[in-house]
PDB file of C-alpha atoms in Angstrom:
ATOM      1  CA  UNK A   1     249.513  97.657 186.859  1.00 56.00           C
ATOM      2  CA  UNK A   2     248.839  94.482 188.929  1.00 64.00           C
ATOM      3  CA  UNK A   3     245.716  95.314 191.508  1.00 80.00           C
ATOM      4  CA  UNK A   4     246.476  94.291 195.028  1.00 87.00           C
ATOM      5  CA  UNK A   5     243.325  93.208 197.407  1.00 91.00           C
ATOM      6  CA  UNK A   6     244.639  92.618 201.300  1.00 94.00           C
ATOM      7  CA  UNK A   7     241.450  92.410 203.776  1.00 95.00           C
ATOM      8  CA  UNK A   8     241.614  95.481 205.743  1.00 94.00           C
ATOM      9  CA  UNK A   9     242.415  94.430 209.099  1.00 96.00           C
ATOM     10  CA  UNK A  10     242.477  91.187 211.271  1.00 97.00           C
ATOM     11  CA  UNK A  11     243.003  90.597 214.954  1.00 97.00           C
ATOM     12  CA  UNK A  12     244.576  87.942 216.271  1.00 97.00           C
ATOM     13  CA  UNK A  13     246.421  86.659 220.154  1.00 97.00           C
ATOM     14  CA  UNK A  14     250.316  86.175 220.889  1.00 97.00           C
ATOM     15  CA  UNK A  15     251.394  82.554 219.620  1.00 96.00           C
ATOM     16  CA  UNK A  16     248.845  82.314 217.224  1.00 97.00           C
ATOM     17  CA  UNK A  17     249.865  82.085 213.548  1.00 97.00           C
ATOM     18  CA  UNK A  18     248.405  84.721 210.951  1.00 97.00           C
ATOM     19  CA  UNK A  19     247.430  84.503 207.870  1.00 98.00           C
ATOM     20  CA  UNK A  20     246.976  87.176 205.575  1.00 97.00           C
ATOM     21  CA  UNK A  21     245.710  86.554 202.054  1.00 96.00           C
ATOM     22  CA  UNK A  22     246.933  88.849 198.671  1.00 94.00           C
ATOM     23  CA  UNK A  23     244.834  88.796 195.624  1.00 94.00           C
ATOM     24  CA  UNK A  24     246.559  89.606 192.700  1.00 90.00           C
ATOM     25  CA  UNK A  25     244.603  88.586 189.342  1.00 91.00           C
ATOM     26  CA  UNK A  26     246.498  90.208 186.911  1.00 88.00           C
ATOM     27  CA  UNK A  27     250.004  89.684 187.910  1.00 88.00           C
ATOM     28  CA  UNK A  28     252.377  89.358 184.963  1.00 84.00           C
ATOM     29  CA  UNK A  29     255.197  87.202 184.375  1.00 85.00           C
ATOM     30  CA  UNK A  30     257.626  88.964 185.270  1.00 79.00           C
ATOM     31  CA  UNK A  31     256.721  90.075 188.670  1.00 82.00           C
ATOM     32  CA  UNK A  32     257.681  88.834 191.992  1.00 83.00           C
ATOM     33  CA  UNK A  33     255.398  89.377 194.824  1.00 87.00           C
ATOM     34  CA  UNK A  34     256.991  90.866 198.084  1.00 88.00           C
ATOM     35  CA  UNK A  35     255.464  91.603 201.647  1.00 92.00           C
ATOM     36  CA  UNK A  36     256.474  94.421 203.706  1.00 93.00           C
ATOM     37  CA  UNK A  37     255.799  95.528 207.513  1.00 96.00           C
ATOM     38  CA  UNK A  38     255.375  98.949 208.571  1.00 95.00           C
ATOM     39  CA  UNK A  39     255.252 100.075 212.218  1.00 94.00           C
ATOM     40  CA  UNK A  40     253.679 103.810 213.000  1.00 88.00           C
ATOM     41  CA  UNK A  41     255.859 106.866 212.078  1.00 87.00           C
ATOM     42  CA  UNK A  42     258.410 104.262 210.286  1.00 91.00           C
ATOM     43  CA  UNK A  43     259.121 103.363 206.830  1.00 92.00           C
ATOM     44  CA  UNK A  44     258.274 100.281 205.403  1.00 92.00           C
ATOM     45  CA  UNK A  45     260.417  97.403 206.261  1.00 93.00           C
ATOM     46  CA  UNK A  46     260.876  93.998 204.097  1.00 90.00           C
ATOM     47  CA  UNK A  47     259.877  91.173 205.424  1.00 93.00           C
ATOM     48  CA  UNK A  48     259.953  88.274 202.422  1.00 91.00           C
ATOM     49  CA  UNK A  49     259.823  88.129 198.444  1.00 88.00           C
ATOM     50  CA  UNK A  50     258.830  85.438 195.866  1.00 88.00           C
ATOM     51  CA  UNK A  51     257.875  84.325 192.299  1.00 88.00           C
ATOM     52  CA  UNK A  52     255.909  80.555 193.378  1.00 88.00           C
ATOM     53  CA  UNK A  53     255.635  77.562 195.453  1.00 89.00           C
ATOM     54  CA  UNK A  54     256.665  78.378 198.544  1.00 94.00           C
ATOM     55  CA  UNK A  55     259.256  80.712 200.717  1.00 93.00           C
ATOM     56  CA  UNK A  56     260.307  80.662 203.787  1.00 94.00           C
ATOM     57  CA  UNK A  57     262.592  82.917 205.984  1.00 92.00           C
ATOM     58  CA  UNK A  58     263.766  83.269 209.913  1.00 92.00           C
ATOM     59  CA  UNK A  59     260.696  85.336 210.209  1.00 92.00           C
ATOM     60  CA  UNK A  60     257.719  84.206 208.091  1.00 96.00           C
ATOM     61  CA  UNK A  61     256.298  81.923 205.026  1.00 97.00           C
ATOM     62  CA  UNK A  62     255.096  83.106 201.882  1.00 97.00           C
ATOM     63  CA  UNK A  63     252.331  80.634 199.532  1.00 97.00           C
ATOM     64  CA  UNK A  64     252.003  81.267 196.363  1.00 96.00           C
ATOM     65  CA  UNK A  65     249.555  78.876 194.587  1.00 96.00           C
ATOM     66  CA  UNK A  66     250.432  77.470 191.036  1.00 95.00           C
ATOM     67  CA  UNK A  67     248.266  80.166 189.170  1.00 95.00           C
ATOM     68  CA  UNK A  68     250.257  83.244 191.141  1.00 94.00           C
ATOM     69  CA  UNK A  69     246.881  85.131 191.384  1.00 95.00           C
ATOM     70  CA  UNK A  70     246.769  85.361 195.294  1.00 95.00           C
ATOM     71  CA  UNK A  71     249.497  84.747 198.052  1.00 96.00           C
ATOM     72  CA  UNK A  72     249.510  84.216 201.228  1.00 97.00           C
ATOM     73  CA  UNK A  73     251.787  85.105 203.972  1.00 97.00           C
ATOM     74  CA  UNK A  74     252.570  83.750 207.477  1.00 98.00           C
ATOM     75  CA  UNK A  75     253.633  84.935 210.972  1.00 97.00           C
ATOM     76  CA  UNK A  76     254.122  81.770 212.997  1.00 94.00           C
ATOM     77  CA  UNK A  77     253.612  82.422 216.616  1.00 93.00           C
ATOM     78  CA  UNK A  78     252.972  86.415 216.632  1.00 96.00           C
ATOM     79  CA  UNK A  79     253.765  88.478 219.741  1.00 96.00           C
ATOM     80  CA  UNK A  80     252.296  92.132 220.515  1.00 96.00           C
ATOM     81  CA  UNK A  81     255.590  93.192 218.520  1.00 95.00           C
ATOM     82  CA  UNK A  82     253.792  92.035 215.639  1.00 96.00           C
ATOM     83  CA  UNK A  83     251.243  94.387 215.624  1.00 97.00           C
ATOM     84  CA  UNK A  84     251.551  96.747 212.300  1.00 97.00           C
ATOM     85  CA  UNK A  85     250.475  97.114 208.825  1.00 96.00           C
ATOM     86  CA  UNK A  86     251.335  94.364 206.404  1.00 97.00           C
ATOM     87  CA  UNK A  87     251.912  95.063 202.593  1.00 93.00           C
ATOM     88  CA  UNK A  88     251.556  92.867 199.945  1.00 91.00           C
ATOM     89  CA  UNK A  89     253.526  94.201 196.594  1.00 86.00           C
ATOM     90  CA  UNK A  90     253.850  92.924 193.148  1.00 84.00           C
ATOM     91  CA  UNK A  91     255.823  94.208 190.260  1.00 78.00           C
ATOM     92  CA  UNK A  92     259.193  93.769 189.021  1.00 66.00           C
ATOM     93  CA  UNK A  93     262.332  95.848 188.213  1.00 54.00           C
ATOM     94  CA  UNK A  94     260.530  98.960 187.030  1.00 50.00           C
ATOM     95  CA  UNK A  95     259.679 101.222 188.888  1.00 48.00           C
ATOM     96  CA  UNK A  96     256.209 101.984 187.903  1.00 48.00           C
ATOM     97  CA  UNK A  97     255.099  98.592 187.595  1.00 54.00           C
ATOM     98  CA  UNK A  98     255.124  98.563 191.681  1.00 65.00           C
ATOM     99  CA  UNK A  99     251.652  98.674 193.362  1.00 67.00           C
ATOM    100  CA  UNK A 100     251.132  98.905 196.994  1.00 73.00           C
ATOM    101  CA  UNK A 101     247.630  97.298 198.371  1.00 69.00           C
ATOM    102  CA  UNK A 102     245.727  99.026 200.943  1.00 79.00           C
ATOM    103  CA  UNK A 103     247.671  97.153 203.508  1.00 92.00           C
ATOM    104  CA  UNK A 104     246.315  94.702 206.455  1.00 96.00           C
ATOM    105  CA  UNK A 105     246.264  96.532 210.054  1.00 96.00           C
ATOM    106  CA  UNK A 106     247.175  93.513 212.128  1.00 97.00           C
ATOM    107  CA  UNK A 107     246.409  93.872 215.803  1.00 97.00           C
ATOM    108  CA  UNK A 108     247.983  91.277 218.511  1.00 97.00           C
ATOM    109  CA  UNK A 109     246.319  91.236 221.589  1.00 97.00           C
ATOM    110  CA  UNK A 110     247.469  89.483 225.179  1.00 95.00           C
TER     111      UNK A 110
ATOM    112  CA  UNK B   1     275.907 102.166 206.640  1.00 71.00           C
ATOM    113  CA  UNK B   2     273.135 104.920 206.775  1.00 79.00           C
ATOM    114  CA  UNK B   3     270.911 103.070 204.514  1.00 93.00           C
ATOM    115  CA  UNK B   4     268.501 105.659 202.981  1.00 96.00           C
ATOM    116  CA  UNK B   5     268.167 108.695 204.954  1.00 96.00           C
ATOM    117  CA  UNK B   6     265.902 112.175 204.330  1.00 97.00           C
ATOM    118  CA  UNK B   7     266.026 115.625 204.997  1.00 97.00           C
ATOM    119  CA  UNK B   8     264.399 117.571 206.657  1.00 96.00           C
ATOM    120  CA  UNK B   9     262.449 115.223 209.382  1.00 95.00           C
ATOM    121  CA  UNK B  10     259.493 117.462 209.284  1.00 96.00           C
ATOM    122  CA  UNK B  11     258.403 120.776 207.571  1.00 96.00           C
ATOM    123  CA  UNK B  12     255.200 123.499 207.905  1.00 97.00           C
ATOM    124  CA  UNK B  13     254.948 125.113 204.432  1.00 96.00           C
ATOM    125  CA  UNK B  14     252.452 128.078 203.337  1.00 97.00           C
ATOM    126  CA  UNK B  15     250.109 127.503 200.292  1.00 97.00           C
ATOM    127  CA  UNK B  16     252.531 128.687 197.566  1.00 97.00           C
ATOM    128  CA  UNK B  17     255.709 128.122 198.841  1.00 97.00           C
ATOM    129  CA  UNK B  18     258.358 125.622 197.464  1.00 96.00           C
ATOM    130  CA  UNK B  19     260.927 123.237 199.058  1.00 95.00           C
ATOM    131  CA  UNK B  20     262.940 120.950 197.943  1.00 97.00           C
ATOM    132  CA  UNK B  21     263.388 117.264 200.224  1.00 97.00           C
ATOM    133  CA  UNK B  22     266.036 115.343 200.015  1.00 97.00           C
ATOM    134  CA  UNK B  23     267.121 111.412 199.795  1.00 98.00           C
ATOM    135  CA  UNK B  24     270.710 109.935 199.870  1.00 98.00           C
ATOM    136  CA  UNK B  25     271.208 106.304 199.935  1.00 97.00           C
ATOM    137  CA  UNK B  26     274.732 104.926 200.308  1.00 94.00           C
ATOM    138  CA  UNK B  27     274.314 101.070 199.309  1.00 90.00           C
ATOM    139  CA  UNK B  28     274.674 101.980 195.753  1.00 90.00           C
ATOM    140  CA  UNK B  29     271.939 101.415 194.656  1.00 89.00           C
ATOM    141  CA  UNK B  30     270.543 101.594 190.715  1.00 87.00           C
ATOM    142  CA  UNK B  31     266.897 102.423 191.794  1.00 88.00           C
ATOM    143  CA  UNK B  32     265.394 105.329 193.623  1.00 92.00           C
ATOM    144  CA  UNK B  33     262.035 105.974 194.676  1.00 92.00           C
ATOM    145  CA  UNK B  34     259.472 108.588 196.011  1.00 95.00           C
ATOM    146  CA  UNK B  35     256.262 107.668 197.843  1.00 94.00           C
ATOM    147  CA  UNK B  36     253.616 109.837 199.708  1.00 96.00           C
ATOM    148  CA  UNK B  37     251.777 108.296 202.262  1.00 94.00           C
ATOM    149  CA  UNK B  38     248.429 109.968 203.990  1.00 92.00           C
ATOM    150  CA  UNK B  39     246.729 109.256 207.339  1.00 85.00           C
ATOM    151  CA  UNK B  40     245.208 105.497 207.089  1.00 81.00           C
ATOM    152  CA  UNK B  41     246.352 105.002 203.759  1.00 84.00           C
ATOM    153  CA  UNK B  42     248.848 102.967 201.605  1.00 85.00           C
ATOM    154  CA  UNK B  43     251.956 104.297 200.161  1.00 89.00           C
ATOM    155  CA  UNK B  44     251.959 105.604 196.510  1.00 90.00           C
ATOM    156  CA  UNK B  45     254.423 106.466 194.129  1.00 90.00           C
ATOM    157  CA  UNK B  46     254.946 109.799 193.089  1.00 94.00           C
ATOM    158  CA  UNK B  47     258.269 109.277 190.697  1.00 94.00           C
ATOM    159  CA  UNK B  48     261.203 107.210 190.335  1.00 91.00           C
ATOM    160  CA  UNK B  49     264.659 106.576 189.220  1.00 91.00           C
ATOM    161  CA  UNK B  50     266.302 103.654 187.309  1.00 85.00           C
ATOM    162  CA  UNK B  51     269.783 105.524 186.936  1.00 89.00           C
ATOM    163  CA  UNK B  52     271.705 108.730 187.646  1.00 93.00           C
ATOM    164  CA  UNK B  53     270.272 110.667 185.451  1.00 93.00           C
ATOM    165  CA  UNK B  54     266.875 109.233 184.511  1.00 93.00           C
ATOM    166  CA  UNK B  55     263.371 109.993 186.239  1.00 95.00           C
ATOM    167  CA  UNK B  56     259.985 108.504 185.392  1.00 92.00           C
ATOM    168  CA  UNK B  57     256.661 109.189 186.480  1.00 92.00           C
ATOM    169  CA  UNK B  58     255.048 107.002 189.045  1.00 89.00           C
ATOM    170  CA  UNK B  59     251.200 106.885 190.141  1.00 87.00           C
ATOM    171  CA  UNK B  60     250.484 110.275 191.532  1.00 93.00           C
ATOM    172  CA  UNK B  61     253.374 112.868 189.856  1.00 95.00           C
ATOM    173  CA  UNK B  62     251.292 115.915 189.366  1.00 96.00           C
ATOM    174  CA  UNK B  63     252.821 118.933 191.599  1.00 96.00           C
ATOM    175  CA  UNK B  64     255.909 117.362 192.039  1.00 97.00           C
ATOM    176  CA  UNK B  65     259.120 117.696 190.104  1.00 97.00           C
ATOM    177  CA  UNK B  66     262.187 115.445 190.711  1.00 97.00           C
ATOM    178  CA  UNK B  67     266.102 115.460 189.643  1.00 97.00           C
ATOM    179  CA  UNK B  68     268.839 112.354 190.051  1.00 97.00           C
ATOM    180  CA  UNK B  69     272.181 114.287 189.322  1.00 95.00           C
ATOM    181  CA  UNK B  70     274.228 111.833 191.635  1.00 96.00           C
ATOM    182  CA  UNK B  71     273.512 108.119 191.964  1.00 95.00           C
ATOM    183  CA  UNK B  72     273.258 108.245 195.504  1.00 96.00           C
ATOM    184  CA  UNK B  73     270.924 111.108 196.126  1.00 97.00           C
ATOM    185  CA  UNK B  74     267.159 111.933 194.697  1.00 98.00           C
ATOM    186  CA  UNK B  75     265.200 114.879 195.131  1.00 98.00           C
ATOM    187  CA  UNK B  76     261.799 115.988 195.244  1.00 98.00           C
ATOM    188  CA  UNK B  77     261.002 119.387 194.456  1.00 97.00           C
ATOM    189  CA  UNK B  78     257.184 121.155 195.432  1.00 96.00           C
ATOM    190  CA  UNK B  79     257.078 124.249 193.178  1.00 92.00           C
ATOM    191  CA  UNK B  80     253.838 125.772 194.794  1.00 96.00           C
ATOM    192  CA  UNK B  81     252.972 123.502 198.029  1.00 96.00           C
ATOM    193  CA  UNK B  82     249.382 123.203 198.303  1.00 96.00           C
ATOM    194  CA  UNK B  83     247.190 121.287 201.375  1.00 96.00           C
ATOM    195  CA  UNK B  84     246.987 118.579 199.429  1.00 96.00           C
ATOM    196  CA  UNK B  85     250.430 117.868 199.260  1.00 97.00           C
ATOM    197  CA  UNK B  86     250.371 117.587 203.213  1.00 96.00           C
ATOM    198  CA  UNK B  87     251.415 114.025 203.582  1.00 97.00           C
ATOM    199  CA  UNK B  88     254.446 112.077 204.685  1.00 97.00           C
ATOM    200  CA  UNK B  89     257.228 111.277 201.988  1.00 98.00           C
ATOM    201  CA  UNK B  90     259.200 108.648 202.162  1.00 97.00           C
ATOM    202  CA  UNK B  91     262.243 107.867 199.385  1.00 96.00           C
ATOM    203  CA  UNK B  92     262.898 103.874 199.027  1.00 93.00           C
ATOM    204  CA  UNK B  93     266.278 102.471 197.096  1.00 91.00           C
ATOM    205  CA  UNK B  94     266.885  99.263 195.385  1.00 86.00           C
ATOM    206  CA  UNK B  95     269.514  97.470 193.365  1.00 79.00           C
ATOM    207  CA  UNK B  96     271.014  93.894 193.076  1.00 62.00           C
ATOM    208  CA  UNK B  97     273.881  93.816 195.440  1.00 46.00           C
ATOM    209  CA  UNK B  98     277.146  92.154 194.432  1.00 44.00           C
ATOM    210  CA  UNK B  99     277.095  88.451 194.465  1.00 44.00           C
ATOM    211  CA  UNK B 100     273.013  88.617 193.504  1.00 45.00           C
ATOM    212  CA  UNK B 101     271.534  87.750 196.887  1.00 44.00           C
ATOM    213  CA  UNK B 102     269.006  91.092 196.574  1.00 47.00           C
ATOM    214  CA  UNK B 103     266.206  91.460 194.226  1.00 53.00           C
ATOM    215  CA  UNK B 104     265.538  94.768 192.304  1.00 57.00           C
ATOM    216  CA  UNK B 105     262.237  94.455 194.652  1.00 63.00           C
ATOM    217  CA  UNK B 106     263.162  94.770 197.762  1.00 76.00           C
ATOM    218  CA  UNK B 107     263.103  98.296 199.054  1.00 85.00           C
ATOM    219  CA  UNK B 108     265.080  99.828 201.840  1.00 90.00           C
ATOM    220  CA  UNK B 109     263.181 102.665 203.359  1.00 94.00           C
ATOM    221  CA  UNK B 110     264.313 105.897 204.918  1.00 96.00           C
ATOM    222  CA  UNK B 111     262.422 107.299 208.241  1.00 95.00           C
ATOM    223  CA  UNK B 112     260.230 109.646 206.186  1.00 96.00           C
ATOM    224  CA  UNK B 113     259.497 113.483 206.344  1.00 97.00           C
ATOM    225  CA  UNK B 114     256.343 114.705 207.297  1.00 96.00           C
ATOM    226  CA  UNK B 115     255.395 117.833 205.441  1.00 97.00           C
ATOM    227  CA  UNK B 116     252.341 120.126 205.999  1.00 97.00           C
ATOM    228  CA  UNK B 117     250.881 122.583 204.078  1.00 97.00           C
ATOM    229  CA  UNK B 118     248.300 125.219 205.683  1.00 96.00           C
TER     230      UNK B 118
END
């Protein structure tokens, strides 16, 4: 199973950018590496998904260095609305090849 | 559209006692999934589904039992609940939707059920 490392939480102010940083060492080829948001007393919610190089959707980037052993994904101009857990995920189509990390508490303040 | 919905919300059990929670996704999806998340903590997998029919064991199965009779719903089963099985379960889906613009990765979530055990 590939290992996720997230830092445990980070704090950050409304129109800053975050950055939140996935270690993954021993990712294997196959695997795609997907973030997900989760809000108290909800289910987790996708937020972006991707093999290298770089993604991008209406809602955040995703960095994935040449190596795949970390990503890194970012919220462009947070608001207090942004304030939840983050998830980094890697695995592929089978099921038990899917590892949550510990998740980053991300905490917008005014 | 429901997406992926669960029954019951929330359930008090007795040390012993068995229930049976329910998922039912209606995107048609291939994959179906079982996590149990606890206070502060990440979500793990307790068993999955790659097909009506088929179940496999994820990270954390012990005490659990599950079944996938119908594509669209999975269940998990608690034979004799004990407290630490007092969590909150959520059931996830996945599958490539037509036209291949979803990846078996990305999970659709249902609202969860929160179950304790005294």
């Amino acid at each position: 199973l590939a290992k996720t490392t997230q830092p445990i939480s980070m704090d950050s102010y409304e129109g800053q950018e975050v950055n939140i940083t996935c270690s993954h060492n021993n990712i294997a080829t196959n695997d795609y590496i997907t973030w997900y948001q989760q809000f108290p007393s909800q289910g987790p919610r996708f937020i972006i998904q991707g093999y290298k190089t770089k993604v991008t959707n209406e809602v955040a980037s995703l960095f994935i260095p040449a190596d795949r052993k970390s990503s890194t994904l970012s919220l462009p101009r947070v608001s207090l609305s942004d304030t939840a857990v983050y998830y980094c995920l890697v695995g592929g189509p089978a099921g038990n090849k899917l590892t949550f990390g510990g998740g980053t508490r991300v905490l917008v303040k005014p | 559209n429901a997406g992926v919905t669960q029954t019951p919300k929330f359930r008090v059990l007795k040390t012993g006692q068995s229930m049976t929670l329910l998922c039912a996704q209606d995107m048609n999806h291939e994959y179906m999934y079982w996590y149990r998340q606890d206070p502060g903590m990440g979500l793990r997998l307790i068993h999955y589904s790659v097909g009506e029919g088929t179940t496999a064991k994820g990270e954390v199965p012990d005490g659990y039992n599950v079944s996938r009779l119908k594509k669209q719903n999975f269940l998990l089963g608690l034979e004799s609940a004990a407290p630490s099985q007092t969590s909150v379960y959520f059931c996830a889906s996945s599958g490539r939707l037509a036209g291949g613009l979803s990846s078996y990765n990305e999970q659709f979530f249902g609202p969860g059920t929160r179950l304790t055990v005294l």
